[in-house]
PDB file of C-alpha atoms in Angstrom:
ATOM      1  CA  MET E   1      10.173-102.994-162.399  1.00 40.00           C
ATOM      2  CA  ILE E   2      13.226-101.304-163.899  1.00 41.00           C
ATOM      3  CA  GLN E   3      15.464-104.340-163.831  1.00 43.00           C
ATOM      4  CA  GLU E   4      18.712-102.548-164.690  1.00 46.00           C
ATOM      5  CA  ASN E   5      18.414-100.503-161.488  1.00 55.00           C
ATOM      6  CA  VAL E   6      18.122-103.569-159.265  1.00 63.00           C
ATOM      7  CA  GLU E   7      21.067-105.767-158.331  1.00 67.00           C
ATOM      8  CA  LYS E   8      20.713-109.386-159.468  1.00 70.00           C
ATOM      9  CA  ALA E   9      20.689-110.879-155.963  1.00 70.00           C
ATOM     10  CA  VAL E  10      18.109-108.349-154.797  1.00 72.00           C
ATOM     11  CA  LEU E  11      15.950-109.047-157.874  1.00 76.00           C
ATOM     12  CA  GLU E  12      15.965-112.748-156.987  1.00 78.00           C
ATOM     13  CA  ALA E  13      14.846-111.896-153.451  1.00 78.00           C
ATOM     14  CA  VAL E  14      11.961-109.839-154.877  1.00 80.00           C
ATOM     15  CA  LYS E  15      10.951-112.722-157.171  1.00 80.00           C
ATOM     16  CA  ILE E  16      10.856-115.118-154.240  1.00 81.00           C
ATOM     17  CA  GLY E  17       8.766-112.651-152.266  1.00 81.00           C
ATOM     18  CA  VAL E  18       6.073-112.201-154.922  1.00 82.00           C
ATOM     19  CA  ARG E  19       6.017-115.803-156.205  1.00 82.00           C
ATOM     20  CA  PRO E  20       2.977-116.719-154.036  1.00 82.00           C
ATOM     21  CA  ARG E  21       1.060-113.907-155.787  1.00 80.00           C
ATOM     22  CA  LEU E  22       1.605-115.236-159.308  1.00 81.00           C
ATOM     23  CA  PRO E  23      -1.537-116.371-161.191  1.00 83.00           C
ATOM     24  CA  LYS E  24      -1.960-120.131-161.244  1.00 82.00           C
ATOM     25  CA  GLY E  25       0.213-121.773-163.891  1.00 79.00           C
ATOM     26  CA  LYS E  26       2.315-118.669-164.515  1.00 80.00           C
ATOM     27  CA  THR E  27       6.105-118.563-164.060  1.00 77.00           C
ATOM     28  CA  TRP E  28       8.838-115.975-164.461  1.00 73.00           C
ATOM     29  CA  SER E  29      10.105-117.739-167.566  1.00 75.00           C
ATOM     30  CA  ASP E  30       6.796-117.364-169.452  1.00 77.00           C
ATOM     31  CA  PRO E  31       7.543-114.878-172.307  1.00 79.00           C
ATOM     32  CA  ASN E  32       3.861-113.911-172.505  1.00 78.00           C
ATOM     33  CA  PHE E  33       3.564-113.001-168.869  1.00 78.00           C
ATOM     34  CA  GLY E  34       4.699-109.864-167.087  1.00 78.00           C
ATOM     35  CA  LEU E  35       4.329-108.591-163.559  1.00 78.00           C
ATOM     36  CA  GLU E  36       4.743-105.006-162.381  1.00 80.00           C
ATOM     37  CA  VAL E  37       6.284-104.659-158.930  1.00 80.00           C
ATOM     38  CA  ILE E  38       6.371-101.252-157.244  1.00 79.00           C
ATOM     39  CA  ILE E  39       8.919-100.824-154.456  1.00 77.00           C
ATOM     40  CA  HIS E  40       7.878 -97.827-152.396  1.00 78.00           C
ATOM     41  CA  VAL E  41       9.598 -96.245-149.402  1.00 78.00           C
ATOM     42  CA  PRO E  42       7.373 -93.771-147.523  1.00 82.00           C
ATOM     43  CA  GLU E  43       9.113 -90.368-147.414  1.00 81.00           C
ATOM     44  CA  GLY E  44      12.034 -91.880-149.337  1.00 78.00           C
ATOM     45  CA  GLU E  45      13.098 -88.559-150.842  1.00 80.00           C
ATOM     46  CA  GLU E  46      13.190 -86.929-147.402  1.00 81.00           C
ATOM     47  CA  LEU E  47      15.082 -89.855-145.880  1.00 78.00           C
ATOM     48  CA  ALA E  48      17.611 -89.683-148.722  1.00 76.00           C
ATOM     49  CA  LYS E  49      18.601 -86.192-147.586  1.00 76.00           C
ATOM     50  CA  GLN E  50      20.078 -87.786-144.457  1.00 71.00           C
ATOM     51  CA  THR E  51      22.355 -90.047-146.522  1.00 70.00           C
ATOM     52  CA  LEU E  52      25.369 -89.599-148.811  1.00 65.00           C
ATOM     53  CA  ASN E  53      23.242 -90.257-151.910  1.00 68.00           C
ATOM     54  CA  GLU E  54      23.205 -86.718-153.271  1.00 70.00           C
ATOM     55  CA  ARG E  55      26.982 -86.432-152.884  1.00 65.00           C
ATOM     56  CA  LEU E  56      27.298 -89.642-154.891  1.00 64.00           C
ATOM     57  CA  GLY E  57      25.064 -88.303-157.664  1.00 65.00           C
ATOM     58  CA  ILE E  58      22.026 -90.411-156.688  1.00 68.00           C
ATOM     59  CA  ILE E  59      18.889 -88.276-156.648  1.00 70.00           C
ATOM     60  CA  GLY E  60      15.123 -88.766-156.550  1.00 71.00           C
ATOM     61  CA  GLY E  61      14.866 -91.332-153.772  1.00 72.00           C
ATOM     62  CA  ILE E  62      16.631 -93.507-151.260  1.00 74.00           C
ATOM     63  CA  SER E  63      18.867 -96.487-151.969  1.00 70.00           C
ATOM     64  CA  ILE E  64      17.919 -99.866-150.567  1.00 66.00           C
ATOM     65  CA  LEU E  65      21.019-101.781-149.479  1.00 57.00           C
ATOM     66  CA  GLY E  66      23.573-103.040-151.949  1.00 53.00           C
ATOM     67  CA  THR E  67      24.539-106.069-153.955  1.00 52.00           C
ATOM     68  CA  THR E  68      22.885-108.797-151.942  1.00 54.00           C
ATOM     69  CA  GLY E  69      20.178-107.071-149.932  1.00 53.00           C
ATOM     70  CA  ILE E  70      21.906-108.209-146.744  1.00 53.00           C
ATOM     71  CA  VAL E  71      23.503-105.763-144.312  1.00 49.00           C
ATOM     72  CA  ARG E  72      27.159-106.514-143.613  1.00 49.00           C
ATOM     73  CA  PRO E  73      29.894-104.468-141.863  1.00 50.00           C
ATOM     74  CA  ILE E  74      31.370-102.004-144.372  1.00 61.00           C
ATOM     75  CA  SER E  75      34.623-103.180-145.915  1.00 71.00           C
ATOM     76  CA  ALA E  76      37.764-101.149-146.474  1.00 77.00           C
ATOM     77  CA  ASP E  77      37.251-101.380-150.238  1.00 82.00           C
ATOM     78  CA  ALA E  78      33.666-100.157-149.938  1.00 81.00           C
ATOM     79  CA  TRP E  79      34.691 -97.161-147.840  1.00 84.00           C
ATOM     80  CA  LYS E  80      37.531 -96.272-150.189  1.00 89.00           C
ATOM     81  CA  GLY E  81      35.145 -96.606-153.117  1.00 89.00           C
ATOM     82  CA  THR E  82      32.781 -94.150-151.431  1.00 88.00           C
ATOM     83  CA  ILE E  83      35.629 -91.672-150.911  1.00 92.00           C
ATOM     84  CA  LYS E  84      36.515 -91.908-154.608  1.00 92.00           C
ATOM     85  CA  SER E  85      32.866 -91.476-155.631  1.00 90.00           C
ATOM     86  CA  CYS E  86      32.516 -88.381-153.444  1.00 91.00           C
ATOM     87  CA  MET E  87      35.627 -86.875-155.018  1.00 94.00           C
ATOM     88  CA  ASP E  88      34.319 -87.728-158.497  1.00 94.00           C
ATOM     89  CA  VAL E  89      31.088 -85.871-157.740  1.00 92.00           C
ATOM     90  CA  ALA E  90      32.991 -82.907-156.264  1.00 94.00           C
ATOM     91  CA  GLU E  91      35.150 -82.694-159.383  1.00 95.00           C
ATOM     92  CA  ALA E  92      32.134 -82.951-161.684  1.00 92.00           C
ATOM     93  CA  ASN E  93      30.495 -80.065-159.808  1.00 92.00           C
ATOM     94  CA  GLY E  94      33.512 -77.805-160.195  1.00 95.00           C
ATOM     95  CA  ILE E  95      34.541 -77.928-156.534  1.00 96.00           C
ATOM     96  CA  LYS E  96      38.101 -76.673-156.040  1.00 97.00           C
ATOM     97  CA  GLU E  97      38.318 -76.808-152.239  1.00 98.00           C
ATOM     98  CA  ILE E  98      37.274 -80.069-150.642  1.00 97.00           C
ATOM     99  CA  ILE E  99      36.749 -80.866-146.983  1.00 98.00           C
ATOM    100  CA  LEU E 100      37.878 -84.210-145.605  1.00 97.00           C
ATOM    101  CA  SER E 101      36.379 -85.133-142.242  1.00 95.00           C
ATOM    102  CA  THR E 102      37.141 -87.985-139.897  1.00 90.00           C
ATOM    103  CA  GLY E 103      33.562 -88.281-138.638  1.00 88.00           C
ATOM    104  CA  ARG E 104      30.125 -86.735-138.451  1.00 89.00           C
ATOM    105  CA  THR E 105      30.947 -84.517-135.452  1.00 91.00           C
ATOM    106  CA  SER E 106      33.894 -82.843-137.175  1.00 93.00           C
ATOM    107  CA  GLU E 107      32.004 -82.612-140.472  1.00 93.00           C
ATOM    108  CA  LYS E 108      28.988 -80.964-138.850  1.00 93.00           C
ATOM    109  CA  CYS E 109      31.235 -78.400-137.150  1.00 95.00           C
ATOM    110  CA  ILE E 110      32.977 -77.417-140.386  1.00 94.00           C
ATOM    111  CA  GLN E 111      29.619 -77.265-142.185  1.00 94.00           C
ATOM    112  CA  GLN E 112      28.315 -74.747-139.683  1.00 94.00           C
ATOM    113  CA  MET E 113      31.501 -72.690-139.919  1.00 94.00           C
ATOM    114  CA  LEU E 114      32.099 -72.573-143.678  1.00 95.00           C
ATOM    115  CA  LYS E 115      28.653 -73.339-145.158  1.00 95.00           C
ATOM    116  CA  PRO E 116      30.200 -75.322-148.061  1.00 95.00           C
ATOM    117  CA  LYS E 117      28.273 -77.057-150.809  1.00 94.00           C
ATOM    118  CA  ASP E 118      27.407 -80.639-149.873  1.00 91.00           C
ATOM    119  CA  GLU E 119      29.436 -81.851-152.848  1.00 93.00           C
ATOM    120  CA  ALA E 120      32.587 -80.449-151.225  1.00 96.00           C
ATOM    121  CA  LEU E 121      32.266 -82.740-148.201  1.00 95.00           C
ATOM    122  CA  VAL E 122      34.083 -86.070-148.122  1.00 95.00           C
ATOM    123  CA  MET E 123      33.724 -88.357-145.101  1.00 92.00           C
ATOM    124  CA  MET E 124      37.118 -90.079-145.097  1.00 92.00           C
ATOM    125  CA  GLY E 125      36.775 -91.732-141.684  1.00 87.00           C
ATOM    126  CA  ASP E 126      40.084 -93.331-140.741  1.00 86.00           C
ATOM    127  CA  TYR E 127      41.454 -93.490-144.304  1.00 90.00           C
ATOM    128  CA  LEU E 128      43.692 -90.467-143.905  1.00 91.00           C
ATOM    129  CA  ALA E 129      46.681 -91.232-146.135  1.00 90.00           C
ATOM    130  CA  PHE E 130      44.515 -92.865-148.795  1.00 93.00           C
ATOM    131  CA  SER E 131      42.219 -89.827-149.048  1.00 95.00           C
ATOM    132  CA  LEU E 132      45.048 -87.300-149.174  1.00 96.00           C
ATOM    133  CA  LYS E 133      46.914 -89.247-151.856  1.00 95.00           C
ATOM    134  CA  GLU E 134      43.683 -89.609-153.822  1.00 97.00           C
ATOM    135  CA  VAL E 135      43.430 -85.796-153.996  1.00 98.00           C
ATOM    136  CA  ARG E 136      46.323 -85.819-156.492  1.00 97.00           C
ATOM    137  CA  ARG E 137      44.071 -87.478-159.090  1.00 96.00           C
ATOM    138  CA  TYR E 138      41.807 -84.418-159.230  1.00 97.00           C
ATOM    139  CA  SER E 139      42.019 -80.700-159.951  1.00 97.00           C
ATOM    140  CA  PHE E 140      41.333 -79.602-156.361  1.00 98.00           C
ATOM    141  CA  THR E 141      43.453 -76.635-155.339  1.00 98.00           C
ATOM    142  CA  ARG E 142      42.999 -76.804-151.565  1.00 98.00           C
ATOM    143  CA  VAL E 143      42.060 -79.312-148.879  1.00 98.00           C
ATOM    144  CA  ARG E 144      40.600 -78.727-145.441  1.00 98.00           C
ATOM    145  CA  VAL E 145      40.793 -81.524-142.885  1.00 97.00           C
ATOM    146  CA  ALA E 146      38.235 -81.493-140.054  1.00 96.00           C
ATOM    147  CA  THR E 147      39.332 -83.813-137.284  1.00 95.00           C
ATOM    148  CA  MET E 148      39.313 -84.485-133.575  1.00 92.00           C
ATOM    149  CA  TRP E 149      42.365 -84.603-131.339  1.00 92.00           C
ATOM    150  CA  ALA E 150      43.181 -88.336-131.242  1.00 89.00           C
ATOM    151  CA  LYS E 151      43.151 -88.697-135.024  1.00 90.00           C
ATOM    152  CA  LEU E 152      44.989 -85.394-135.472  1.00 92.00           C
ATOM    153  CA  LEU E 153      47.780 -86.513-133.151  1.00 90.00           C
ATOM    154  CA  LYS E 154      48.063 -89.853-134.936  1.00 87.00           C
ATOM    155  CA  GLY E 155      48.191 -88.098-138.305  1.00 86.00           C
ATOM    156  CA  ALA E 156      50.885 -85.691-137.131  1.00 87.00           C
ATOM    157  CA  MET E 157      52.933 -88.657-135.925  1.00 84.00           C
ATOM    158  CA  GLY E 158      52.719 -90.366-139.298  1.00 78.00           C
ATOM    159  CA  TYR E 159      49.905 -92.897-138.875  1.00 69.00           C
ATOM    160  CA  SER E 160      48.406 -93.570-142.323  1.00 60.00           C
ATOM    161  CA  GLN E 161      45.266 -95.198-140.886  1.00 57.00           C
ATOM    162  CA  THR E 162      43.852 -93.739-137.685  1.00 53.00           C
ATOM    163  CA  HIS E 163      41.458 -96.473-136.494  1.00 52.00           C
ATOM    164  CA  VAL E 164      42.385 -97.965-133.128  1.00 46.00           C
ATOM    165  CA  ARG E 165      42.584-101.491-134.556  1.00 51.00           C
ATOM    166  CA  HIS E 166      45.545-100.361-136.674  1.00 48.00           C
ATOM    167  CA  GLY E 167      47.454 -99.247-133.631  1.00 53.00           C
ATOM    168  CA  ILE E 168      46.676 -97.826-130.217  1.00 64.00           C
ATOM    169  CA  LEU E 169      48.248 -94.438-129.620  1.00 71.00           C
ATOM    170  CA  ASP E 170      51.487 -95.207-127.789  1.00 80.00           C
ATOM    171  CA  THR E 171      52.157 -92.629-125.082  1.00 85.00           C
ATOM    172  CA  ARG E 172      55.878 -93.296-125.264  1.00 87.00           C
ATOM    173  CA  GLN E 173      55.857 -92.385-128.954  1.00 86.00           C
ATOM    174  CA  VAL E 174      53.888 -89.234-128.152  1.00 87.00           C
ATOM    175  CA  CYS E 175      56.515 -88.287-125.558  1.00 91.00           C
ATOM    176  CA  GLU E 176      59.305 -88.884-128.088  1.00 89.00           C
ATOM    177  CA  PHE E 177      57.409 -86.786-130.634  1.00 87.00           C
ATOM    178  CA  PHE E 178      56.971 -83.950-128.113  1.00 90.00           C
ATOM    179  CA  GLU E 179      60.632 -84.197-127.102  1.00 91.00           C
ATOM    180  CA  LYS E 180      61.751 -83.752-130.718  1.00 87.00           C
ATOM    181  CA  LYS E 181      59.540 -80.671-130.885  1.00 87.00           C
ATOM    182  CA  GLY E 182      61.252 -79.133-127.866  1.00 89.00           C
ATOM    183  CA  ILE E 183      58.340 -79.407-125.457  1.00 90.00           C
ATOM    184  CA  ASN E 184      59.022 -78.758-121.760  1.00 90.00           C
ATOM    185  CA  PRO E 185      60.416 -81.963-120.130  1.00 92.00           C
ATOM    186  CA  GLY E 186      58.157 -81.571-117.081  1.00 93.00           C
ATOM    187  CA  LEU E 187      55.061 -81.536-119.274  1.00 93.00           C
ATOM    188  CA  ILE E 188      56.348 -84.523-121.250  1.00 92.00           C
ATOM    189  CA  THR E 189      56.650 -86.484-117.986  1.00 94.00           C
ATOM    190  CA  ARG E 190      53.006 -85.733-117.190  1.00 94.00           C
ATOM    191  CA  VAL E 191      51.951 -86.721-120.707  1.00 92.00           C
ATOM    192  CA  GLY E 192      53.764 -90.026-120.184  1.00 91.00           C
ATOM    193  CA  SER E 193      51.329 -90.891-117.386  1.00 90.00           C
ATOM    194  CA  ALA E 194      48.274 -90.472-119.638  1.00 89.00           C
ATOM    195  CA  ASN E 195      46.282 -93.480-120.807  1.00 83.00           C
ATOM    196  CA  THR E 196      44.351 -91.906-123.680  1.00 85.00           C
ATOM    197  CA  ALA E 197      44.678 -89.164-126.281  1.00 86.00           C
ATOM    198  CA  ARG E 198      41.917 -87.278-124.467  1.00 88.00           C
ATOM    199  CA  GLU E 199      43.989 -87.298-121.269  1.00 91.00           C
ATOM    200  CA  ILE E 200      47.001 -86.004-123.204  1.00 92.00           C
ATOM    201  CA  TYR E 201      44.879 -83.156-124.570  1.00 92.00           C
ATOM    202  CA  ASP E 202      43.528 -82.274-121.109  1.00 93.00           C
ATOM    203  CA  ILE E 203      47.043 -82.305-119.614  1.00 93.00           C
ATOM    204  CA  VAL E 204      48.406 -80.040-122.360  1.00 92.00           C
ATOM    205  CA  ILE E 205      45.472 -77.604-122.227  1.00 91.00           C
ATOM    206  CA  GLY E 206      45.505 -77.633-118.423  1.00 90.00           C
ATOM    207  CA  ALA E 207      49.146 -76.540-118.548  1.00 89.00           C
ATOM    208  CA  GLY E 208      48.289 -73.649-120.850  1.00 88.00           C
ATOM    209  CA  GLY E 209      49.791 -75.436-123.817  1.00 86.00           C
ATOM    210  CA  GLU E 210      47.606 -74.095-126.615  1.00 91.00           C
ATOM    211  CA  ASP E 211      50.840 -73.392-128.496  1.00 91.00           C
ATOM    212  CA  ILE E 212      51.608 -77.135-128.376  1.00 91.00           C
ATOM    213  CA  ILE E 213      48.210 -77.934-129.875  1.00 92.00           C
ATOM    214  CA  SER E 214      48.954 -75.371-132.603  1.00 92.00           C
ATOM    215  CA  LEU E 215      52.343 -76.986-133.188  1.00 91.00           C
ATOM    216  CA  VAL E 216      50.711 -80.414-133.646  1.00 92.00           C
ATOM    217  CA  CYS E 217      48.218 -78.898-136.117  1.00 94.00           C
ATOM    218  CA  SER E 218      50.997 -77.221-138.101  1.00 93.00           C
ATOM    219  CA  HIS E 219      53.061 -80.409-138.180  1.00 91.00           C
ATOM    220  CA  ALA E 220      50.026 -82.365-139.373  1.00 93.00           C
ATOM    221  CA  GLU E 221      49.373 -79.808-142.115  1.00 95.00           C
ATOM    222  CA  LYS E 222      52.898 -80.228-143.472  1.00 94.00           C
ATOM    223  CA  LYS E 223      52.565 -84.007-143.528  1.00 93.00           C
ATOM    224  CA  TYR E 224      49.127 -83.860-145.139  1.00 95.00           C
ATOM    225  CA  GLN E 225      50.301 -81.377-147.759  1.00 96.00           C
ATOM    226  CA  SER E 226      53.169 -83.671-148.758  1.00 95.00           C
ATOM    227  CA  LEU E 227      50.605 -86.406-149.421  1.00 95.00           C
ATOM    228  CA  ALA E 228      47.968 -84.272-151.156  1.00 97.00           C
ATOM    229  CA  GLY E 229      50.272 -82.065-153.227  1.00 97.00           C
ATOM    230  CA  VAL E 230      48.142 -78.972-152.531  1.00 98.00           C
ATOM    231  CA  PRO E 231      47.787 -76.612-149.540  1.00 97.00           C
ATOM    232  CA  VAL E 232      46.073 -78.247-146.552  1.00 97.00           C
ATOM    233  CA  SER E 233      44.404 -76.556-143.566  1.00 96.00           C
ATOM    234  CA  VAL E 234      43.608 -78.469-140.376  1.00 96.00           C
ATOM    235  CA  HIS E 235      40.519 -77.647-138.301  1.00 96.00           C
ATOM    236  CA  LEU E 236      40.520 -79.204-134.837  1.00 96.00           C
ATOM    237  CA  VAL E 237      37.122 -80.016-133.340  1.00 94.00           C
ATOM    238  CA  ASN E 238      36.680 -80.782-129.634  1.00 91.00           C
ATOM    239  CA  SER E 239      34.553 -83.506-128.054  1.00 86.00           C
ATOM    240  CA  SER E 240      31.618 -81.088-127.758  1.00 88.00           C
ATOM    241  CA  GLY E 241      31.614 -80.598-131.517  1.00 91.00           C
ATOM    242  CA  ASN E 242      33.017 -77.066-131.404  1.00 93.00           C
ATOM    243  CA  LEU E 243      35.982 -75.670-133.301  1.00 93.00           C
ATOM    244  CA  VAL E 244      39.132 -75.223-131.217  1.00 91.00           C
ATOM    245  CA  ASN E 245      40.262 -71.661-131.895  1.00 81.00           C
ATOM    246  CA  LEU E 246      44.034 -71.542-132.152  1.00 73.00           C
ATOM    247  CA  ASP E 247      46.268 -68.539-132.725  1.00 64.00           C
ATOM    248  CA  ARG E 248      48.226 -69.703-135.776  1.00 59.00           C
TER     249      ARG E 248
END
């Protein structure tokens, strides 16, 4: 066993698991006794291709959990740490244009469109402001943001964290935002009756308001650029996983 590659808590769990197999009278503390333990994951290298390992610089196999060996909901610090690690790897590989995505659907769409290197992809999730500000620590010269409508609208309106638990999209605020942008009052009234971001999108598109969607994208780009300090392009992905083509 390569002890330095195994977290302490996980190593203890392995010791407990193999203790019944120890020869009679032998213990872990015996300096004259050693035991080789092989941890094998069938098709581990293939499975690893479906994870973020390669982007984090981990190659040759799949990771098995983390510090304790117990699955827990991912923390904010852990997610932010992953974002930083992805950017570290991108920088080390000479990537100048990185792609921040809010989820797998938007990331997959941008992958199919641009065919970027895997190292250029950063899954930022809901950590919008954090990720954009983090860009300033690196030598990236351009950022692309792949996102879906609800998170795009929140970002354009100044939300720094786009998860619903940090604030449900307030339709009244959306109406105020649209009013400041000079949107038709009749359309704003209809938007005010919506219950979700998806309904807002359908109302706007149904009214032939592609120019409004473009306006939201452009406004978001300006906000994102002020955070990142480099040019930012927004790519809007619909619920079917396809790029929304906008004339901008």
